[in-house]
GROMACS .gro file of C-alpha atoms in nm:
model
  240
    1MET     CA    1   0.000   0.000   0.000
    2LEU     CA    2   0.113   0.354  -0.064
    3PRO     CA    3   0.120   0.582   0.242
    4ASP     CA    4  -0.211   0.763   0.183
    5ARG     CA    5  -0.422   0.463   0.082
    6ILE     CA    6  -0.618   0.417   0.405
    7LEU     CA    7  -0.670   0.791   0.449
    8HIS     CA    8  -0.817   0.847   0.101
    9GLN     CA    9  -1.028   0.532   0.087
   10TYR     CA   10  -1.154   0.582   0.442
   11GLU     CA   11  -1.270   0.933   0.358
   12THR     CA   12  -1.448   0.803   0.048
   13ALA     CA   13  -1.603   0.509   0.234
   14LYS     CA   14  -1.746   0.743   0.500
   15LYS     CA   15  -1.942   0.914   0.223
   16ASN     CA   16  -2.036   0.587   0.050
   17THR     CA   17  -2.129   0.353   0.332
   18ASN     CA   18  -2.296   0.099   0.101
   19ALA     CA   19  -2.008   0.073  -0.144
   20ILE     CA   20  -1.704  -0.130  -0.223
   21VAL     CA   21  -1.443   0.144  -0.265
   22GLY     CA   22  -1.153   0.080  -0.501
   23CYS     CA   23  -0.855   0.284  -0.611
   24GLY     CA   24  -0.604   0.321  -0.889
   25PHE     CA   25  -0.301   0.094  -0.889
   26HIS     CA   26   0.036   0.029  -1.049
   27ARG     CA   27   0.159  -0.314  -1.151
   28LEU     CA   28   0.490  -0.462  -1.048
   29PRO     CA   29   0.664  -0.547  -1.281
   30ALA     CA   30   0.538  -0.240  -1.464
   31ASP     CA   31   0.498  -0.416  -1.799
   32SER     CA   32   0.273  -0.696  -1.669
   33THR     CA   33  -0.100  -0.719  -1.760
   34VAL     CA   34  -0.082  -0.386  -1.941
   35ARG     CA   35  -0.427  -0.406  -2.104
   36PHE     CA   36  -0.597  -0.519  -1.782
   37THR     CA   37  -0.430  -0.241  -1.582
   38ARG     CA   38  -0.523   0.024  -1.837
   39TRP     CA   39  -0.884  -0.101  -1.842
   40ALA     CA   40  -0.929  -0.113  -1.464
   41ASN     CA   41  -0.770   0.226  -1.403
   42SER     CA   42  -0.969   0.400  -1.679
   43LEU     CA   43  -1.324   0.296  -1.586
   44ASP     CA   44  -1.558   0.580  -1.500
   45ASP     CA   45  -1.833   0.562  -1.236
   46GLN     CA   46  -2.093   0.418  -1.473
   47GLN     CA   47  -1.856   0.173  -1.637
   48LEU     CA   48  -1.790   0.019  -1.296
   49TYR     CA   49  -2.143  -0.119  -1.334
   50HIS     CA   50  -2.173  -0.155  -1.711
   51GLN     CA   51  -1.854  -0.354  -1.766
   52GLN     CA   52  -1.908  -0.611  -1.492
   53TYR     CA   53  -1.958  -0.889  -1.750
   54THR     CA   54  -1.613  -0.887  -1.911
   55SER     CA   55  -1.360  -1.164  -1.860
   56TYR     CA   56  -1.146  -0.927  -1.653
   57GLY     CA   57  -1.366  -0.991  -1.351
   58PRO     CA   58  -1.479  -0.733  -1.094
   59THR     CA   59  -1.455  -0.379  -1.223
   60VAL     CA   60  -1.326  -0.279  -0.879
   61VAL     CA   61  -1.013  -0.492  -0.857
   62MET     CA   62  -1.015  -0.701  -0.540
   63PRO     CA   63  -0.673  -0.601  -0.396
   64THR     CA   64  -0.800  -0.241  -0.390
   65TRP     CA   65  -1.123  -0.314  -0.201
   66PHE     CA   66  -1.208  -0.102   0.104
   67CYS     CA   67  -1.553  -0.104   0.268
   68GLU     CA   68  -1.751  -0.087   0.588
   69ARG     CA   69  -1.778  -0.411   0.783
   70GLY     CA   70  -2.153  -0.405   0.719
   71VAL     CA   71  -2.093  -0.436   0.344
   72PHE     CA   72  -1.895  -0.755   0.403
   73ASP     CA   73  -2.144  -0.895   0.655
   74ARG     CA   74  -2.443  -0.834   0.430
   75VAL     CA   75  -2.293  -1.058   0.163
   76GLY     CA   76  -2.198  -1.315   0.425
   77GLY     CA   77  -1.830  -1.344   0.349
   78PHE     CA   78  -1.644  -1.519   0.071
   79SER     CA   79  -1.716  -1.858  -0.079
   80GLU     CA   80  -1.528  -2.136   0.102
   81GLU     CA   81  -1.553  -2.387  -0.182
   82GLY     CA   82  -1.177  -2.378  -0.217
   83LYS     CA   83  -0.923  -2.373  -0.497
   84GLY     CA   84  -1.061  -2.293  -0.840
   85THR     CA   85  -1.350  -2.081  -0.712
   86PRO     CA   86  -1.372  -1.719  -0.835
   87GLU     CA   87  -1.458  -1.598  -0.485
   88ASP     CA   88  -1.399  -1.232  -0.562
   89LEU     CA   89  -1.639  -1.237  -0.860
   90ILE     CA   90  -1.905  -1.428  -0.665
   91PHE     CA   91  -1.878  -1.181  -0.375
   92PHE     CA   92  -1.883  -0.886  -0.615
   93TYR     CA   93  -2.201  -1.001  -0.789
   94SER     CA   94  -2.370  -1.084  -0.458
   95HIS     CA   95  -2.285  -0.737  -0.330
   96LEU     CA   96  -2.456  -0.581  -0.633
   97ASP     CA   97  -2.756  -0.813  -0.603
   98LYS     CA   98  -2.807  -0.693  -0.245
   99GLY     CA   99  -2.817  -0.330  -0.354
  100GLY     CA  100  -2.449  -0.263  -0.300
  101GLU     CA  101  -2.275   0.023  -0.476
  102LEU     CA  102  -1.934   0.077  -0.637
  103CYS     CA  103  -1.696   0.370  -0.636
  104LYS     CA  104  -1.327   0.432  -0.678
  105VAL     CA  105  -1.059   0.675  -0.567
  106PRO     CA  106  -0.884   0.745  -0.899
  107GLU     CA  107  -0.539   0.811  -0.752
  108CYS     CA  108  -0.286   0.528  -0.747
  109LEU     CA  109  -0.281   0.403  -0.388
  110LEU     CA  110  -0.161   0.047  -0.435
  111ILE     CA  111   0.119  -0.152  -0.594
  112TYR     CA  112  -0.033  -0.473  -0.731
  113ARG     CA  113   0.235  -0.739  -0.775
  114TYR     CA  114   0.214  -0.987  -1.062
  115HIS     CA  115   0.361  -1.335  -1.024
  116GLN     CA  116   0.299  -1.665  -1.197
  117ASN     CA  117   0.193  -1.848  -0.880
  118ALA     CA  118  -0.096  -1.611  -0.807
  119THR     CA  119  -0.419  -1.780  -0.698
  120THR     CA  120  -0.604  -1.628  -0.992
  121PHE     CA  121  -0.431  -1.875  -1.225
  122SER     CA  122  -0.593  -2.169  -1.042
  123ILE     CA  123  -0.937  -2.061  -1.162
  124HIS     CA  124  -1.037  -2.215  -1.493
  125GLU     CA  125  -1.160  -1.979  -1.762
  126THR     CA  126  -1.473  -2.188  -1.820
  127THR     CA  127  -1.570  -2.145  -1.453
  128ILE     CA  128  -1.555  -1.768  -1.481
  129TRP     CA  129  -1.737  -1.784  -1.817
  130SER     CA  130  -2.025  -1.977  -1.657
  131VAL     CA  131  -2.059  -1.731  -1.368
  132ARG     CA  132  -2.061  -1.435  -1.607
  133LEU     CA  133  -2.303  -1.603  -1.845
  134VAL     CA  134  -2.560  -1.674  -1.576
  135ARG     CA  135  -2.552  -1.311  -1.468
  136LEU     CA  136  -2.571  -1.179  -1.825
  137GLN     CA  137  -2.881  -1.386  -1.891
  138GLU     CA  138  -3.050  -1.298  -1.562
  139HIS     CA  139  -2.977  -0.926  -1.555
  140VAL     CA  140  -2.946  -0.819  -1.919
  141LEU     CA  141  -3.082  -1.065  -2.175
  142SER     CA  142  -3.398  -1.126  -1.974
  143THR     CA  143  -3.485  -0.759  -2.035
  144TRP     CA  144  -3.409  -0.764  -2.410
  145PRO     CA  145  -3.684  -0.915  -2.632
  146LYS     CA  146  -3.436  -0.926  -2.924
  147PHE     CA  147  -3.064  -0.865  -2.955
  148SER     CA  148  -2.761  -0.919  -3.177
  149ILE     CA  149  -2.408  -1.042  -3.112
  150TRP     CA  150  -2.106  -0.840  -3.226
  151ASN     CA  151  -1.849  -1.097  -3.340
  152ALA     CA  152  -1.939  -1.365  -3.591
  153GLY     CA  153  -1.621  -1.552  -3.509
  154LYS     CA  154  -1.521  -1.795  -3.238
  155GLN     CA  155  -1.623  -1.597  -2.929
  156GLY     CA  156  -1.956  -1.477  -3.066
  157ARG     CA  157  -2.053  -1.827  -3.170
  158ARG     CA  158  -1.940  -1.966  -2.837
  159LEU     CA  159  -2.170  -1.720  -2.661
  160TYR     CA  160  -2.461  -1.822  -2.882
  161ARG     CA  161  -2.407  -2.193  -2.817
  162SER     CA  162  -2.381  -2.129  -2.442
  163LEU     CA  163  -2.709  -1.939  -2.416
  164HIS     CA  164  -3.026  -2.094  -2.284
  165PRO     CA  165  -3.250  -2.186  -2.581
  166LYS     CA  166  -3.498  -1.910  -2.499
  167PHE     CA  167  -3.222  -1.653  -2.537
  168GLN     CA  168  -3.085  -1.819  -2.850
  169ASP     CA  169  -3.428  -1.757  -3.003
  170ARG     CA  170  -3.389  -1.386  -2.933
  171VAL     CA  171  -3.067  -1.353  -3.137
  172MET     CA  172  -3.160  -1.168  -3.455
  173ALA     CA  173  -2.815  -1.133  -3.613
  174PHE     CA  174  -2.441  -1.142  -3.576
  175CYS     CA  175  -2.232  -0.847  -3.689
  176ASP     CA  176  -1.867  -0.813  -3.784
  177VAL     CA  177  -1.613  -0.614  -3.986
  178ASP     CA  178  -1.464  -0.919  -4.160
  179VAL     CA  179  -1.561  -0.908  -4.527
  180ASN     CA  180  -1.523  -1.286  -4.538
  181LYS     CA  181  -1.809  -1.321  -4.291
  182VAL     CA  182  -2.041  -1.027  -4.371
  183GLY     CA  183  -2.329  -1.123  -4.598
  184LYS     CA  184  -2.324  -1.487  -4.499
  185THR     CA  185  -2.530  -1.673  -4.241
  186TYR     CA  186  -2.460  -1.888  -3.938
  187SER     CA  187  -2.648  -2.213  -3.889
  188PRO     CA  188  -2.596  -2.327  -3.529
  189PRO     CA  189  -2.519  -2.693  -3.458
  190HIS     CA  190  -2.838  -2.894  -3.413
  191GLN     CA  191  -3.034  -2.599  -3.559
  192SER     CA  192  -2.954  -2.648  -3.924
  193GLN     CA  193  -3.296  -2.514  -4.018
  194ARG     CA  194  -3.203  -2.174  -3.874
  195ALA     CA  195  -2.985  -1.928  -4.063
  196ILE     CA  196  -2.878  -1.624  -3.860
  197PRO     CA  197  -2.762  -1.337  -4.083
  198ILE     CA  198  -2.415  -1.188  -4.042
  199LEU     CA  199  -2.430  -0.814  -4.100
  200HIS     CA  200  -2.177  -0.535  -4.123
  201PHE     CA  201  -2.161  -0.362  -3.785
  202ARG     CA  202  -2.308  -0.043  -3.932
  203GLN     CA  203  -2.620  -0.233  -4.041
  204VAL     CA  204  -2.700  -0.403  -3.713
  205THR     CA  205  -2.984  -0.294  -3.486
  206PRO     CA  206  -2.912  -0.268  -3.113
  207PRO     CA  207  -2.914  -0.388  -2.844
  208LEU     CA  208  -2.587  -0.574  -2.878
  209VAL     CA  209  -2.380  -0.815  -2.676
  210ILE     CA  210  -2.023  -0.733  -2.776
  211CYS     CA  211  -1.777  -1.023  -2.779
  212VAL     CA  212  -1.479  -0.828  -2.910
  213LYS     CA  213  -1.182  -0.789  -2.678
  214LEU     CA  214  -1.110  -0.432  -2.575
  215ASP     CA  215  -0.786  -0.249  -2.648
  216LEU     CA  216  -0.660  -0.514  -2.889
  217THR     CA  217  -0.707  -0.360  -3.236
  218GLY     CA  218  -0.507  -0.040  -3.212
  219GLY     CA  219  -0.825   0.152  -3.136
  220SER     CA  220  -1.014   0.055  -3.453
  221PHE     CA  221  -1.284  -0.143  -3.273
  222GLU     CA  222  -1.335   0.134  -3.019
  223GLU     CA  223  -1.365   0.392  -3.299
  224ASN     CA  224  -1.616   0.175  -3.484
  225LEU     CA  225  -1.826   0.141  -3.171
  226LYS     CA  226  -1.803   0.512  -3.095
  227SER     CA  227  -1.919   0.596  -3.448
  228LEU     CA  228  -2.255   0.427  -3.383
  229LYS     CA  229  -2.331   0.674  -3.101
  230LEU     CA  230  -2.482   0.404  -2.880
  231GLN     CA  231  -2.528   0.420  -2.504
  232GLU     CA  232  -2.343   0.163  -2.298
  233GLY     CA  233  -2.565  -0.032  -2.060
  234ILE     CA  234  -2.872   0.035  -2.273
  235ASP     CA  235  -2.775  -0.025  -2.636
  236TYR     CA  236  -2.485  -0.261  -2.571
  237ILE     CA  237  -2.301  -0.465  -2.309
  238HIS     CA  238  -1.945  -0.592  -2.324
  239PHE     CA  239  -1.904  -0.968  -2.277
  240SER     CA  240  -1.549  -0.989  -2.409
   0.00000   0.00000   0.00000
C-alpha cells in the first residue's frame, strides 16, 4: 500500500457507506497485464457497473477493495468452496444483487504485484465464463426481447451456443467487420434449419452483446463502436 491509501479510501467510504471502494493501482513489474491495468484504471463511475460482464472480472479490482464491515457482513463473506472458485467475482455479484454500490478513488494508492503463482491462475476460464453467463442472462438478456451479437467468429458463436435456448431464439443477427463473414449466415449446430444473418456492424440494430476484446485492435474497434453513437448499458453490453 502507498502511504495515503487508508486515508483516502476511508474518507471516500465514509461518504459511500454501502459501497465497495476501489482505487487506482500500479503493476509490479510495470509491464505486466498492461491491457488489464489500463482497463481497470480508466473505468468511470458508470462503467464500474456496465462492464461487470467482461472476462477481466470485478470492475473494482479485489486487492484495492475497502468497505464498511456491514458491506462484508451483508454478503456473508467469501465462498469457502476452495481452490478454483472465483470468490472475488461471486462476492462482487452478490454485493450488487443486495443493492451494494461501487466507487473508486482514482489516484494510485496500491502496488499490485504480478507473479505466476498467483491464486487467480488456479481458476479455470470456463468457470468464470459460466458465472458471467448466468448473470448476463438474468440481468441483461432477460430484459431484451431481441438482440444481436457483435463478433461472428469464435467468441460470438461460443456465446450463442452457451445461451439458454430461450435466449438463443432472441438472437436476430451477428455483426462483424470481416468481409469474409459479412453477408453470410450462421447455422448453429443442431439448428440447421435456422440461418442467422451476419451483418456489417453499421447495419446491425441494437441492443448488442459485444464479444470483441477491448484495447486489442489499435483503437479501430473502439472507434467503430463510438461511431454508432450508442449508449453503454442500454444499447450494448461488453461480454469480451
